């Protein structure tokens, strides 16, 4: 399912609107954040490990069963598109109070889907049908999208504002550790039995479900948060709210005797569309979230393009799959080190200067990839990216969480994740076209140029936005 962004993307029984305090809620909040944070970290790490282990062998399984690369690409593309489309839709019930239930049952459904693949490989003659595999992958991807959308609002509900960088960095570290261990573990298990990686994935989802269920907070934000633009739109357009009676006195919106007038079908769909688009409207109207959107979308697209450019280049020079495994291992190890160091650096550095510095430091790394000659060089350069990126990622994610109203956490996070995921999905095709028509060095140089524009944008935008104090929202502020 992933973290998120990196959902990607906490602990509060009831959100307290800005400007108000709730001593009882605050006391309860302080009794359990550490436990819930550890459980959430465990759920994220288990989920990421299982997904990495099964994800790396699924293409091998399909090819080994005799399916063409086109079929493999179709399965991957459809599953990715499913996640991108469903995320913003599922975020609405998550923000409206069903976050914990969505997370738990999504993990259960994913466990059943991957478990069915493992059983089919181990029992049913070791050759499940393409329909079975495709259905299982789509069910798992759909459940994953639901989990990720719901999980994006969890960090703000289990963490005080001052602890957000540490919580986000812990999630990043879990993802990076899974990136290092997952593919290697999946490959070893696949050599022993084709079913074992999917057994591991199913068990990882069970662990995720158990951890979510064990969290003591119900993870519900206040559904009537006045900062929610969807609520304001509904209040402004609902004819049943605030209607006057015949004698001129205000009539309550609802009463035990006379229920409110039902909305028309058109009004219902308009209200649902307004709720689903509330995250987009918030991101568009908030300079901080716009900066996060531009930065994460650009960097995700650039890294995906650079990675596939490395794949194409190494394959053209006669290297097999092992060198790319080396690149991934070095990148994952560097990313893990960067994630572990990020909380300490965040406390010592100015947020604006740190994000700007990372933005400029990525440019020479991308340009150097245009002249990279072998796996070790690629590994070192990608490792450089993954070493410095967590610092900026942790700062931006923590500020985005802190600056988003509790009742919009999942929807705003889904907008950011969908944009970043879409860029990462389109980048390989663009990288392939540039490589085929202009040479292997051109994608890296083009990415360096894009990063120059991003660095200029960030230099002016981050200094203005990140130096402002973000108002604390909800309990624990």
Coordinates of C-alpha atoms in Angstrom, one line a residue:
X1 CA 0.0 0.0 0.0
X2 CA 2.8 2.4 0.6
X3 CA 3.2 5.2 3.1
X4 CA 2.8 8.0 1.7
X5 CA 4.7 9.9 0.3
X6 CA 5.3 9.3 -0.1
X7 CA 1.2 9.1 1.3
X8 CA 1.2 9.0 1.8
X9 CA -0.4 11.1 3.3
X10 CA -2.4 11.9 13.8
X11 CA -3.9 10.9 17.0
X12 CA -6.9 12.6 18.0
X13 CA -10.2 11.3 19.2
X14 CA -11.8 14.6 18.3
X15 CA -10.3 17.5 16.5
X16 CA -10.4 20.9 18.2
X17 CA -10.8 23.9 15.9
X18 CA -8.1 26.5 15.9
X19 CA -8.3 29.0 18.7
X20 CA -10.0 26.6 21.1
X21 CA -8.6 24.2 23.6
X22 CA -9.9 20.9 25.0
X23 CA -8.1 20.0 28.2
X24 CA -9.6 16.5 28.5
X25 CA -8.9 15.7 24.8
X26 CA -5.3 17.0 25.2
X27 CA -4.7 14.8 28.3
X28 CA -6.0 11.7 26.5
X29 CA -3.9 12.6 23.4
X30 CA -0.7 12.8 25.5
X31 CA -1.4 9.3 27.0
X32 CA -1.0 7.4 23.8
X33 CA 0.8 9.1 20.9
X34 CA 4.0 7.2 21.3
X35 CA 2.2 3.8 21.2
X36 CA 0.1 4.8 18.2
X37 CA 3.1 6.2 16.4
X38 CA 5.0 3.0 16.8
X39 CA 2.0 1.0 15.6
X40 CA 1.6 3.2 12.6
X41 CA 5.3 2.9 11.8
X42 CA 5.1 -0.9 12.1
X43 CA 2.0 -1.0 9.8
X44 CA 3.7 1.2 7.2
X45 CA 7.0 -0.8 7.3
X46 CA 5.2 -4.2 7.1
X47 CA 3.1 -3.0 4.2
X48 CA 6.0 -1.6 2.3
X49 CA 8.1 -4.7 2.8
X50 CA 5.5 -7.0 1.5
X51 CA 4.6 -4.8 -1.4
X52 CA 8.3 -4.5 -2.5
X53 CA 8.8 -8.3 -2.2
X54 CA 5.8 -9.2 -4.3
X55 CA 6.0 -6.3 -6.7
X56 CA 9.5 -7.1 -7.9
X57 CA 8.5 -10.7 -8.8
X58 CA 5.1 -10.2 -10.3
X59 CA 6.5 -9.3 -13.7
X60 CA 8.8 -12.3 -13.5
X61 CA 5.8 -14.5 -12.6
X62 CA 3.7 -13.2 -15.6
X63 CA 6.6 -13.7 -18.0
X64 CA 7.4 -17.1 -16.6
X65 CA 3.7 -18.1 -17.2
X66 CA 4.2 -17.3 -20.8
X67 CA 2.5 -13.9 -21.0
X68 CA 4.0 -11.2 -23.2
X69 CA 5.7 -8.0 -22.0
X70 CA 2.7 -6.1 -23.4
X71 CA 0.5 -8.0 -21.0
X72 CA 2.9 -7.3 -18.1
X73 CA 2.9 -3.6 -19.0
X74 CA -0.9 -3.6 -19.2
X75 CA -1.3 -5.1 -15.8
X76 CA 1.1 -2.5 -14.3
X77 CA -0.5 0.4 -16.1
X78 CA -4.1 -0.5 -15.1
X79 CA -3.2 -1.1 -11.5
X80 CA -1.4 2.3 -11.3
X81 CA -4.2 4.1 -13.0
X82 CA -6.7 2.5 -10.6
X83 CA -4.9 3.9 -7.6
X84 CA -4.6 7.4 -9.1
X85 CA -8.3 7.6 -9.9
X86 CA -9.7 6.1 -6.7
X87 CA -7.5 8.0 -4.1
X88 CA -9.3 11.3 -4.2
X89 CA -12.7 9.6 -4.1
X90 CA -12.0 7.3 -1.1
X91 CA -10.5 10.3 0.8
X92 CA -14.0 11.7 1.4
X93 CA -15.3 9.0 3.7
X94 CA -11.9 8.8 5.4
X95 CA -12.1 12.5 6.2
X96 CA -15.7 12.1 7.3
X97 CA -14.9 9.7 10.1
X98 CA -14.3 6.3 8.5
X99 CA -10.5 6.5 8.4
X100 CA -9.8 3.6 10.8
X101 CA -12.4 1.3 9.3
X102 CA -11.2 2.1 5.8
X103 CA -7.6 1.3 6.7
X104 CA -8.4 -1.9 8.5
X105 CA -10.7 -3.4 5.9
X106 CA -8.5 -2.3 3.1
X107 CA -5.6 -4.3 4.6
X108 CA -7.9 -7.3 5.1
X109 CA -9.1 -7.3 1.5
X110 CA -5.5 -6.9 0.3
X111 CA -4.4 -9.9 2.4
X112 CA -7.2 -12.0 0.9
X113 CA -6.3 -10.9 -2.7
X114 CA -2.6 -11.8 -2.3
X115 CA -3.4 -14.9 -0.3
X116 CA -5.6 -16.1 -3.2
X117 CA -2.6 -15.7 -5.6
X118 CA -0.3 -17.7 -3.2
X119 CA -2.9 -20.5 -2.8
X120 CA -3.4 -20.7 -6.6
X121 CA 0.4 -20.9 -7.2
X122 CA 0.9 -23.5 -4.4
X123 CA -2.2 -25.7 -4.9
X124 CA -3.9 -25.2 -8.3
X125 CA -1.2 -26.7 -10.4
X126 CA 1.0 -23.6 -10.0
X127 CA -0.6 -21.8 -12.9
X128 CA -3.4 -19.4 -12.0
X129 CA -5.3 -17.9 -14.9
X130 CA -4.6 -14.4 -16.2
X131 CA -8.2 -13.5 -15.2
X132 CA -7.4 -14.6 -11.6
X133 CA -4.1 -12.7 -11.5
X134 CA -5.5 -9.6 -13.0
X135 CA -8.5 -9.6 -10.7
X136 CA -6.3 -10.1 -7.6
X137 CA -3.9 -7.4 -8.6
X138 CA -6.8 -4.9 -9.3
X139 CA -8.5 -5.8 -6.0
X140 CA -5.3 -5.4 -4.1
X141 CA -4.5 -2.1 -5.9
X142 CA -8.0 -0.8 -5.2
X143 CA -7.8 -1.7 -1.6
X144 CA -4.3 -0.1 -1.5
X145 CA -5.6 3.1 -2.9
X146 CA -8.3 3.1 -0.2
X147 CA -5.7 2.5 2.6
X148 CA -3.3 5.1 1.3
X149 CA -6.1 7.7 1.0
X150 CA -7.2 7.1 4.6
X151 CA -3.7 6.8 6.0
X152 CA -2.7 10.3 4.7
X153 CA -4.8 12.0 7.5
X154 CA -3.4 9.7 10.2
X155 CA -0.1 11.5 10.9
X156 CA -1.8 14.7 11.8
X157 CA -4.0 12.8 14.3
X158 CA -1.3 10.9 16.2
X159 CA 1.4 13.6 16.4
X160 CA 1.8 17.0 18.0
X161 CA 3.0 19.7 15.5
X162 CA 6.5 19.7 17.0
X163 CA 6.8 16.0 16.5
X164 CA 5.7 15.9 12.9
X165 CA 9.2 15.8 11.3
X166 CA 10.1 12.8 13.4
X167 CA 6.9 10.9 12.6
X168 CA 7.2 11.7 8.8
X169 CA 10.9 10.7 8.9
X170 CA 10.1 7.4 10.5
X171 CA 7.6 6.6 7.7
X172 CA 10.3 7.6 5.2
X173 CA 12.8 5.3 6.9
X174 CA 10.4 2.4 6.8
X175 CA 9.8 2.9 3.1
X176 CA 13.6 3.1 2.4
X177 CA 14.4 0.1 4.5
X178 CA 11.7 -1.9 2.6
X179 CA 13.2 -0.7 -0.7
X180 CA 16.6 -2.2 0.4
X181 CA 15.3 -5.5 1.9
X182 CA 12.1 -6.1 0.0
X183 CA 13.3 -6.8 -3.5
X184 CA 16.2 -9.0 -2.3
X185 CA 13.9 -11.0 0.0
X186 CA 11.3 -11.3 -2.7
X187 CA 13.9 -12.6 -5.2
X188 CA 15.2 -15.2 -2.7
X189 CA 11.7 -16.4 -1.8
X190 CA 10.8 -16.6 -5.5
X191 CA 13.7 -18.9 -6.1
X192 CA 12.5 -21.2 -3.4
X193 CA 8.8 -21.1 -4.4
X194 CA 6.9 -18.8 -6.7
X195 CA 4.1 -18.6 -4.0
X196 CA 6.3 -17.4 -1.1
X197 CA 6.6 -13.7 -2.0
X198 CA 2.8 -13.5 -2.2
X199 CA 2.5 -15.3 1.1
X200 CA 4.8 -12.7 2.6
X201 CA 2.7 -9.9 1.1
X202 CA -0.5 -11.4 2.5
X203 CA 1.1 -11.7 5.9
X204 CA 2.3 -8.2 5.8
X205 CA -1.2 -6.9 5.2
X206 CA -2.4 -9.0 8.1
X207 CA 0.3 -7.3 10.3
X208 CA -0.9 -3.9 9.0
X209 CA -4.5 -4.7 9.8
X210 CA -3.6 -5.8 13.3
X211 CA -1.5 -2.7 14.0
X212 CA -4.3 -0.4 12.7
X213 CA -6.9 -2.2 14.9
X214 CA -4.6 -2.0 17.9
X215 CA -4.3 1.8 17.7
X216 CA -6.3 3.3 20.5
X217 CA -7.4 6.4 18.7
X218 CA -10.4 6.3 16.5
X219 CA -8.6 8.6 14.0
X220 CA -11.7 10.8 13.4
X221 CA -11.3 14.5 12.6
X222 CA -14.1 16.8 13.3
X223 CA -16.5 16.4 10.4
X224 CA -17.9 19.9 10.9
X225 CA -14.5 21.7 10.8
X226 CA -15.3 25.2 9.8
X227 CA -12.1 25.3 7.7
X228 CA -13.6 22.7 5.3
X229 CA -14.6 24.5 2.1
X230 CA -16.9 21.6 1.2
X231 CA -18.9 22.3 4.4
X232 CA -19.1 26.0 3.7
X233 CA -20.3 25.3 0.1
X234 CA -22.9 22.9 1.4
X235 CA -24.1 25.3 4.1
X236 CA -24.3 28.1 1.5
X237 CA -26.3 26.1 -1.0
X238 CA -28.5 23.8 1.0
X239 CA -32.0 25.2 1.0
X240 CA -33.0 23.2 4.0
X241 CA -30.5 24.9 6.3
X242 CA -31.7 28.1 8.0
X243 CA -35.1 28.2 6.3
X244 CA -37.6 30.5 7.9
X245 CA -41.0 29.3 9.0
X246 CA -44.3 31.0 8.0
X247 CA -44.2 33.4 11.0
X248 CA -40.7 34.5 10.3
X249 CA -38.9 32.6 13.0
X250 CA -35.9 30.5 12.0
X251 CA -36.8 26.9 11.4
X252 CA -34.2 24.3 12.6
X253 CA -32.4 22.4 9.8
X254 CA -33.7 19.1 11.2
X255 CA -35.9 18.0 14.1
X256 CA -37.1 14.7 15.5
X257 CA -40.6 15.5 14.2
X258 CA -40.0 16.9 10.7
X259 CA -36.9 15.8 8.9
X260 CA -35.2 18.1 6.4
X261 CA -36.4 18.2 2.9
X262 CA -34.5 15.6 0.8
X263 CA -32.1 17.0 -1.8
X264 CA -32.7 16.4 -5.4
X265 CA -30.5 13.9 -7.3
X266 CA -28.7 16.8 -8.9
X267 CA -28.2 18.5 -5.6
X268 CA -26.8 15.3 -4.1
X269 CA -24.3 14.8 -6.9
X270 CA -23.3 18.5 -6.7
X271 CA -22.7 18.1 -2.9
X272 CA -20.6 14.9 -3.5
X273 CA -18.6 16.6 -6.2
X274 CA -18.0 19.6 -3.9
X275 CA -16.8 17.3 -1.2
X276 CA -14.5 15.3 -3.5
X277 CA -13.0 18.5 -5.0
X278 CA -12.5 20.2 -1.6
X279 CA -8.9 19.0 -1.4
X280 CA -8.1 20.4 -4.9
X281 CA -9.7 23.7 -4.0
X282 CA -7.6 23.9 -0.8
X283 CA -4.4 23.1 -2.5
X284 CA -5.1 25.7 -5.2
X285 CA -5.9 28.4 -2.6
X286 CA -2.9 27.7 -0.3
X287 CA 0.6 28.9 -1.3
X288 CA 2.3 26.3 1.0
X289 CA 0.4 23.4 -0.5
X290 CA 1.0 24.7 -4.0
X291 CA 4.7 24.8 -3.3
X292 CA 4.6 21.2 -2.0
X293 CA 2.6 20.1 -5.1
X294 CA 5.0 21.7 -7.6
X295 CA 8.1 20.4 -5.7
X296 CA 7.0 16.8 -5.1
X297 CA 5.4 16.4 -8.6
X298 CA 8.5 17.7 -10.3
X299 CA 11.0 15.6 -8.3
X300 CA 8.9 12.4 -8.6
X301 CA 8.7 12.8 -12.4
X302 CA 12.4 13.7 -12.7
X303 CA 13.5 10.7 -10.6
X304 CA 11.3 8.3 -12.6
X305 CA 12.7 9.6 -15.9
X306 CA 16.3 9.3 -14.6
X307 CA 15.8 5.8 -13.3
X308 CA 14.4 4.5 -16.6
X309 CA 17.1 6.4 -18.5
X310 CA 19.6 4.4 -16.4
X311 CA 17.7 1.2 -17.2
X312 CA 17.8 1.9 -20.9
X313 CA 21.5 2.9 -20.9
X314 CA 22.7 -0.1 -18.9
X315 CA 20.7 -2.5 -21.0
X316 CA 22.2 -0.9 -24.2
X317 CA 25.7 -1.4 -22.8
X318 CA 25.1 -5.1 -22.1
X319 CA 24.4 -5.1 -18.4
X320 CA 21.7 -7.4 -17.0
X321 CA 19.3 -7.1 -14.2
X322 CA 21.9 -7.4 -11.4
X323 CA 23.4 -3.9 -12.0
X324 CA 20.0 -2.3 -11.5
X325 CA 19.6 -4.3 -8.3
X326 CA 22.9 -2.7 -7.2
X327 CA 21.6 0.8 -8.1
X328 CA 18.4 0.2 -6.1
X329 CA 20.3 -1.2 -3.1
X330 CA 22.7 1.7 -3.0
X331 CA 19.8 4.2 -3.4
X332 CA 17.8 2.5 -0.7
X333 CA 20.6 2.5 1.8
X334 CA 21.4 6.1 1.1
X335 CA 17.7 7.0 1.5
X336 CA 17.5 5.2 4.7
X337 CA 20.5 7.1 6.1
X338 CA 19.0 10.4 4.9
X339 CA 15.6 9.6 6.5
X340 CA 17.2 8.7 9.9
X341 CA 19.3 11.9 9.9
X342 CA 16.5 14.2 8.7
X343 CA 14.7 14.8 12.1
X344 CA 18.0 16.0 13.6
X345 CA 18.8 18.3 10.7
X346 CA 15.3 19.7 10.6
X347 CA 15.7 21.0 14.2
X348 CA 19.0 22.7 13.3
X349 CA 18.4 24.2 9.9
X350 CA 16.1 26.8 8.6
X351 CA 13.3 25.1 6.6
X352 CA 13.4 27.5 3.7
X353 CA 17.2 27.3 3.4
X354 CA 17.2 23.5 3.7
X355 CA 14.6 23.0 0.9
X356 CA 16.3 25.5 -1.4
X357 CA 19.7 23.9 -0.8
X358 CA 18.4 20.4 -1.6
X359 CA 16.7 21.8 -4.8
X360 CA 20.0 23.3 -6.1
X361 CA 22.1 20.2 -5.0
X362 CA 20.0 17.9 -7.2
X363 CA 21.0 19.7 -10.4
X364 CA 24.6 18.6 -10.6
X365 CA 23.6 15.1 -9.7
X366 CA 21.2 14.9 -12.6
X367 CA 23.6 16.5 -15.0
X368 CA 26.3 14.0 -14.0
X369 CA 24.0 11.1 -14.9
X370 CA 24.4 12.2 -18.5
X371 CA 28.0 11.0 -18.4
X372 CA 27.6 8.0 -16.1
X373 CA 29.4 4.9 -17.4
X374 CA 28.6 2.0 -15.1
X375 CA 26.4 0.6 -12.4
X376 CA 28.6 1.9 -9.5
X377 CA 28.5 5.5 -10.9
X378 CA 24.7 5.3 -11.3
X379 CA 24.4 3.9 -7.8
X380 CA 26.5 6.6 -6.3
X381 CA 24.6 9.4 -8.1
X382 CA 21.2 8.0 -7.3
X383 CA 22.4 7.4 -3.8
X384 CA 23.3 11.1 -3.6
X385 CA 19.7 12.0 -4.6
X386 CA 18.2 9.7 -2.0
X387 CA 20.6 10.9 0.7
X388 CA 19.6 14.6 0.4
X389 CA 16.0 14.3 -0.6
X390 CA 14.5 13.1 2.7
X391 CA 15.5 16.4 4.4
X392 CA 13.3 18.4 2.0
X393 CA 10.6 15.8 1.9
X394 CA 10.3 15.7 5.7
X395 CA 10.1 19.5 5.9
X396 CA 7.5 19.8 3.1
X397 CA 5.3 16.9 4.3
X398 CA 5.4 18.1 7.9
X399 CA 4.5 21.7 6.9
X400 CA 1.7 20.4 4.6
X401 CA 0.2 18.3 7.3
X402 CA 0.4 21.1 9.9
X403 CA -1.1 23.6 7.5
X404 CA -4.1 21.4 6.4
X405 CA -7.4 21.4 8.4
X406 CA -8.1 18.1 10.1
X407 CA -11.2 17.4 8.1
X408 CA -9.3 17.8 4.8
X409 CA -6.2 15.8 5.5
X410 CA -7.0 12.8 3.3
X411 CA -8.4 14.8 0.4
X412 CA -5.6 17.3 0.2
X413 CA -3.1 14.5 0.6
X414 CA -4.7 12.6 -2.2
X415 CA -4.4 15.6 -4.6
X416 CA -0.7 15.8 -3.8
X417 CA -0.2 12.1 -4.2
X418 CA -2.2 11.8 -7.4
X419 CA -0.2 14.6 -9.0
X420 CA 3.1 13.1 -8.0
X421 CA 2.0 9.6 -9.0
X422 CA 0.8 10.9 -12.4
X423 CA 4.1 12.5 -13.1
X424 CA 6.0 9.4 -12.1
X425 CA 3.8 7.3 -14.4
X426 CA 4.3 9.5 -17.5
X427 CA 8.0 10.1 -17.0
X428 CA 9.2 6.7 -18.2
X429 CA 7.5 7.1 -21.6
X430 CA 9.0 10.6 -22.1
X431 CA 12.4 9.3 -21.1
X432 CA 12.1 6.4 -23.5
X433 CA 11.2 8.8 -26.4
X434 CA 14.1 11.1 -25.7
X435 CA 16.5 8.2 -25.4
X436 CA 15.3 6.6 -28.7
X437 CA 15.4 9.8 -30.7
X438 CA 18.1 11.9 -29.1
X439 CA 20.5 9.6 -27.3
X440 CA 20.9 8.3 -23.7
X441 CA 22.4 11.5 -22.3
X442 CA 19.5 13.8 -23.4
X443 CA 17.0 12.7 -20.7
X444 CA 19.5 13.4 -17.9
X445 CA 20.3 16.9 -19.3
X446 CA 16.6 17.6 -19.8
X447 CA 15.9 16.6 -16.2
X448 CA 18.8 18.9 -15.0
X449 CA 17.1 21.8 -16.9
X450 CA 13.8 21.0 -15.2
X451 CA 15.5 21.0 -11.9
X452 CA 17.0 24.4 -12.5
X453 CA 13.5 25.8 -13.1
X454 CA 12.3 24.1 -9.9
X455 CA 15.3 25.4 -7.9
X456 CA 14.5 29.0 -9.1
X457 CA 10.8 28.6 -8.3
X458 CA 11.7 27.1 -4.9
X459 CA 14.2 29.8 -4.1
X460 CA 11.6 32.5 -4.3
X461 CA 8.6 30.5 -3.2
X462 CA 10.1 28.6 -0.2
X463 CA 11.7 31.7 1.3
X464 CA 8.3 33.5 1.3
X465 CA 6.1 30.5 2.3
X466 CA 8.3 28.4 4.7
X467 CA 9.5 31.3 6.8
X468 CA 5.9 31.9 7.9
X469 CA 4.7 30.2 11.0
X470 CA 2.0 27.7 10.2
X471 CA -0.9 27.9 12.6
X472 CA -1.3 24.8 14.7
X473 CA -4.5 23.0 14.0
X474 CA -6.4 20.7 16.3
X475 CA -5.4 19.0 19.5
X476 CA -1.9 18.7 20.5
X477 CA -0.9 22.1 19.2

